CSV table of C-alpha atoms in Angstrom, one decimal:
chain,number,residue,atom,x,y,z
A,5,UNK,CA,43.7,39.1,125.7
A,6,UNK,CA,44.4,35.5,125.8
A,7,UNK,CA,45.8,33.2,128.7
A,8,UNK,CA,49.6,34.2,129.0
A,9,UNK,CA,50.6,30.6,127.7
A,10,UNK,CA,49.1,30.9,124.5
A,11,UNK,CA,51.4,34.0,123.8
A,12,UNK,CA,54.6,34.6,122.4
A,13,UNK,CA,56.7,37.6,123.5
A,14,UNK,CA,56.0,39.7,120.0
A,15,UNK,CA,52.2,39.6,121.4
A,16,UNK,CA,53.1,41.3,124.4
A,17,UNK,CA,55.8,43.5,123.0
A,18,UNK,CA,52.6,44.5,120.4
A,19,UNK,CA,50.4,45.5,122.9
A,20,UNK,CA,52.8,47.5,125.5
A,21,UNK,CA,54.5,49.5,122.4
A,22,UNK,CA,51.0,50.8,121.4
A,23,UNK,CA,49.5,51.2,124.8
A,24,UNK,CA,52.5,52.4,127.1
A,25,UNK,CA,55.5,52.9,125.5
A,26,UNK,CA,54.1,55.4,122.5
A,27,UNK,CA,52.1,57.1,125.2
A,28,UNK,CA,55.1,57.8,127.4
A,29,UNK,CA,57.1,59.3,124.4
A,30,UNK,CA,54.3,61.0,123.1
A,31,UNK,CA,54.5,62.6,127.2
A,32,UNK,CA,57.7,63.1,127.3
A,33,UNK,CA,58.4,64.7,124.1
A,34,UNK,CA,55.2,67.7,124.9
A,35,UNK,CA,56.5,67.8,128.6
A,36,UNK,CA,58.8,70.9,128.0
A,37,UNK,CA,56.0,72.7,127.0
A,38,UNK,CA,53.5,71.1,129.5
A,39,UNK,CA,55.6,72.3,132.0
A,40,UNK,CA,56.0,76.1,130.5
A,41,UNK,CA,52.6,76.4,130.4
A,42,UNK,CA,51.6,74.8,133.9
A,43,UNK,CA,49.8,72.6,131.5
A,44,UNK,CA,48.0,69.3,132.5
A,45,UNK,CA,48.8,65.3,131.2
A,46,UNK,CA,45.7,63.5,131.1
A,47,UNK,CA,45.9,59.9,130.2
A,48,UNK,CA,43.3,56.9,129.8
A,49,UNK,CA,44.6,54.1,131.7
A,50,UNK,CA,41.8,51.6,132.6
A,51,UNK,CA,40.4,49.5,135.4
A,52,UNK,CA,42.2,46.6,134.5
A,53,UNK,CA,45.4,48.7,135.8
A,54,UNK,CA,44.0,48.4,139.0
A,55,UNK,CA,43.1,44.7,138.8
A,56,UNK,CA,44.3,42.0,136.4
A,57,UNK,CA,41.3,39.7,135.3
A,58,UNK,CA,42.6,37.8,132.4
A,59,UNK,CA,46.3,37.2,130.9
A,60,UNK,CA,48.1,39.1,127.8
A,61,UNK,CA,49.6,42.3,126.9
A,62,UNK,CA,46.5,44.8,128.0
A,63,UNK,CA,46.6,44.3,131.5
A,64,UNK,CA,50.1,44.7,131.7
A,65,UNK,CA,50.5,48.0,129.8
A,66,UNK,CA,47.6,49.5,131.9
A,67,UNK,CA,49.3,49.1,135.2
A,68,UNK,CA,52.1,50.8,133.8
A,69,UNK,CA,50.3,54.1,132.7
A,70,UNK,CA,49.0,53.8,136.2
A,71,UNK,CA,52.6,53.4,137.6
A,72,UNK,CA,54.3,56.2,134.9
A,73,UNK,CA,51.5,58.7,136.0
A,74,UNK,CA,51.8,58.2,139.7
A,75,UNK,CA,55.4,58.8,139.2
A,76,UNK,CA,54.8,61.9,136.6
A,77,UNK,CA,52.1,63.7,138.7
A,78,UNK,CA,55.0,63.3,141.8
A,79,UNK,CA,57.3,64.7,139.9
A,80,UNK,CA,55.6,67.8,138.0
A,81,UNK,CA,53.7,68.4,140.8
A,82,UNK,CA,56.7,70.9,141.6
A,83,UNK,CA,56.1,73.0,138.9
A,84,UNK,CA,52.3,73.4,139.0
A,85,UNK,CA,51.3,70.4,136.3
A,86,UNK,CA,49.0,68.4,137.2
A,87,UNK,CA,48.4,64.6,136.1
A,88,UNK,CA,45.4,63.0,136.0
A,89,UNK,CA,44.5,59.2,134.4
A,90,UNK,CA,41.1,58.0,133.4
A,91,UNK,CA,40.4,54.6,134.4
A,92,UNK,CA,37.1,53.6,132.1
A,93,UNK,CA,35.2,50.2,132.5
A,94,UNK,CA,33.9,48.4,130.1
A,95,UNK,CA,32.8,50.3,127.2
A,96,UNK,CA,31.6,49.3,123.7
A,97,UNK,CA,35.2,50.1,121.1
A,98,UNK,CA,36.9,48.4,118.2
A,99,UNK,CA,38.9,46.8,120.8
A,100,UNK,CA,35.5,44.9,123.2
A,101,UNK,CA,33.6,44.0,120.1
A,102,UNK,CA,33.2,40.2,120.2
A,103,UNK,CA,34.2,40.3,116.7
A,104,UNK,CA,37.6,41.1,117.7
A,105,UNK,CA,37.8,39.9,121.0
A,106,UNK,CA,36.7,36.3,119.7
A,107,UNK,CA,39.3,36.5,116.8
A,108,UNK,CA,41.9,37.9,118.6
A,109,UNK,CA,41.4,35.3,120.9
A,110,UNK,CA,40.9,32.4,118.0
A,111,UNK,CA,44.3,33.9,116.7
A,112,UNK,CA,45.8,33.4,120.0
A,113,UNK,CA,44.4,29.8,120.2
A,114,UNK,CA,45.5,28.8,116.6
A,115,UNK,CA,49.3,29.8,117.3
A,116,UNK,CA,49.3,27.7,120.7
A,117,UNK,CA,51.5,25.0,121.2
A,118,UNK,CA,49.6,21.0,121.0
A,119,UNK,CA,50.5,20.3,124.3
A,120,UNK,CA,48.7,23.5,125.5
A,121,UNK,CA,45.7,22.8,123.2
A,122,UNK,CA,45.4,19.7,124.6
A,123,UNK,CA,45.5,21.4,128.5
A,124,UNK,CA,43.2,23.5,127.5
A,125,UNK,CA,40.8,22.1,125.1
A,126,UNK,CA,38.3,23.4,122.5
A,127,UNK,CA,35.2,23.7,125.3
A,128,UNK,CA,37.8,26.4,127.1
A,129,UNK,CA,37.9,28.6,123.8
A,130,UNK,CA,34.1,28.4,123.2
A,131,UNK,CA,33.2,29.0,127.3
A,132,UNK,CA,35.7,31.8,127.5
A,133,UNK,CA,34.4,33.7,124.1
A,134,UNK,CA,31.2,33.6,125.7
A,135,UNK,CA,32.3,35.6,128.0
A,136,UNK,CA,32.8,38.4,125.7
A,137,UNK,CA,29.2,39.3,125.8
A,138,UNK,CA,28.1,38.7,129.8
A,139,UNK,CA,30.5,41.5,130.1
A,140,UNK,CA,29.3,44.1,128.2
A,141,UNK,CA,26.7,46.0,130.4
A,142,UNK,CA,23.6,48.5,129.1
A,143,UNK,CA,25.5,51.5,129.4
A,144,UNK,CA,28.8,50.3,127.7
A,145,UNK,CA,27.5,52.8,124.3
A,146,UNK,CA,27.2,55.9,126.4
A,147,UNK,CA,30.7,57.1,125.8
A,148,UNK,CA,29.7,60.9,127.9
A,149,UNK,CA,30.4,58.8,131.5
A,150,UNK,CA,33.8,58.9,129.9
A,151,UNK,CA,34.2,62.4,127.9
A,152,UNK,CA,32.3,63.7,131.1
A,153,UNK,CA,36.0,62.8,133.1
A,154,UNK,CA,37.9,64.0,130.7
A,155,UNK,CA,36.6,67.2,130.2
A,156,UNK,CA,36.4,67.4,134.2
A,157,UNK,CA,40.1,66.4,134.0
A,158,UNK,CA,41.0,69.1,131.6
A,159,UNK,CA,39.7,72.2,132.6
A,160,UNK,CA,38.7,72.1,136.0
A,161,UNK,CA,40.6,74.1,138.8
A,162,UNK,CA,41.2,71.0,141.0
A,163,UNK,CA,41.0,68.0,138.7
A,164,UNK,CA,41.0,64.5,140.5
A,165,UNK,CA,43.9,62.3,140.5
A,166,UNK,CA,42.1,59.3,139.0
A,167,UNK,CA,38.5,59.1,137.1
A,168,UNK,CA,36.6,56.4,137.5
A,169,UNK,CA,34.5,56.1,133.8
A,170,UNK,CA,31.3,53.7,133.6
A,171,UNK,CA,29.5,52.4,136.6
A,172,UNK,CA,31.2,48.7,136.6
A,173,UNK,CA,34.0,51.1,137.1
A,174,UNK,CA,32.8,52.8,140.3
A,175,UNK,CA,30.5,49.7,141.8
A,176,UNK,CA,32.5,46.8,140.6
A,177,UNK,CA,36.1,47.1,139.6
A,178,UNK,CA,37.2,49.9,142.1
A,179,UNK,CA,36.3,47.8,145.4
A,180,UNK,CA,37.3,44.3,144.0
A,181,UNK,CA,40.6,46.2,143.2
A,182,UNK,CA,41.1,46.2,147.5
A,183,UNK,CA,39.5,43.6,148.3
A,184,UNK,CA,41.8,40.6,149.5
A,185,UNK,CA,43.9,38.8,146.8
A,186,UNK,CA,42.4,35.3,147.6
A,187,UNK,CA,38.8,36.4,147.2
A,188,UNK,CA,39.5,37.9,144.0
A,189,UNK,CA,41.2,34.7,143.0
A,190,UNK,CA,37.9,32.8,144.2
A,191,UNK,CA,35.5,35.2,141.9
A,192,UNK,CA,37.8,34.4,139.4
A,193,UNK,CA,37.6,30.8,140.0
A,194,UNK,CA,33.9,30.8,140.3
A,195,UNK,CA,33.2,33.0,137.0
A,196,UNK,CA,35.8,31.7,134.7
A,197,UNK,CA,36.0,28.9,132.4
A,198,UNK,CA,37.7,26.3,133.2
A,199,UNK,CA,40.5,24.1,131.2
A,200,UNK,CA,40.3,20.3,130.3
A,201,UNK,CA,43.1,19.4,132.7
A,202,UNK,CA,42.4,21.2,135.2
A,203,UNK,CA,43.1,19.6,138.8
């Protein structure tokens, strides 16, 4: 999770092998049998499939399971599967520790090119790894607001077609995710770091 310029392709080919392309084999290789059974595919996509907040890989992959699963649940809904995705906030995982967010983010930084180090400068970096903890909120450890949605998904009679997981999920992400594109850009604008050269 780094700006998109400060990537290289093998960074985004990483992150979309792990978080949508092994999920949709893993799917379509159990699908026979999902079907047989009148089975159910649950999978965890994330808010940040509904809006993109910040560049890299993650945000990219997520709208896909979002996109694969609307197109799935179409599809199976002809013989009796159901497909539901989990779309969890912000939760406290390997992956939102500032340990590895900041040195995910430092690795990102350190592989830049000068003349994007130099657009960006070294105040950018420190700013935006600050960020990393005004997002986590006070229920981000309470991982039952998300097994509560997957156990709902699972074995309920009529399971929803998405699950919104965490609070900043419900009250936050879902209504910026239809508000108007320019006012999103302007929360963005307003909340974000900002780099050197900026106009």
């Amino acid at each position: 999770m780094a700006p998109n310029e400060w990537l290289t392709k093998q960074d985004f080919v990483k992150m979309l092998d792990v978080n949508l392309l092994g999920m949709i084999e893993v799917t379509l290789s159990l699908l026979p049998l999902v079907r047989k059974a009148r089975g159910r595919v649950v999978n965890v996509s994330s808010v940040m499939g509904r809006v993109s907040l910040f560049g890299g890989g993650y945000c990219m992959s997520k709208y896909g399971v979002e996109a694969f699963s609307d197109s799935l649940r179409r599809e199976l809904s002809y013989f009796g599967v159901k497909v539901a995705m989990i779309e969890p906030g912000y939760f406290m995982t390997n992956m939102t520790s500032p340990e590895v967010f900041n040195g995910s983010l430092q690795a990102s930084w350190d592989q830049a090119s000068p003349e994007i180090k130099e657009l960006y400068g070294e105040k950018f970096v420190a700013d935006f790894m600050k960020t990393s903890n005004l997002l986590k909120p006070s229920w981000s450890g309470n991982l039952s607001l998300m097994t509560n949605c997957m156990e709902h998904a699972l074995t309920s009679c009529h399971p929803r077609t998405r699950y919104s997981a965490g609070w900043d999920a419900k009250f936050f992400y879902l209504p910026v995710s239809y508000m108007p594109t320019f006012l999103v850009d302007l929360m963005m604008y307003w909340g974000a770091p900002r780099p050197a050269k900026a106009l």
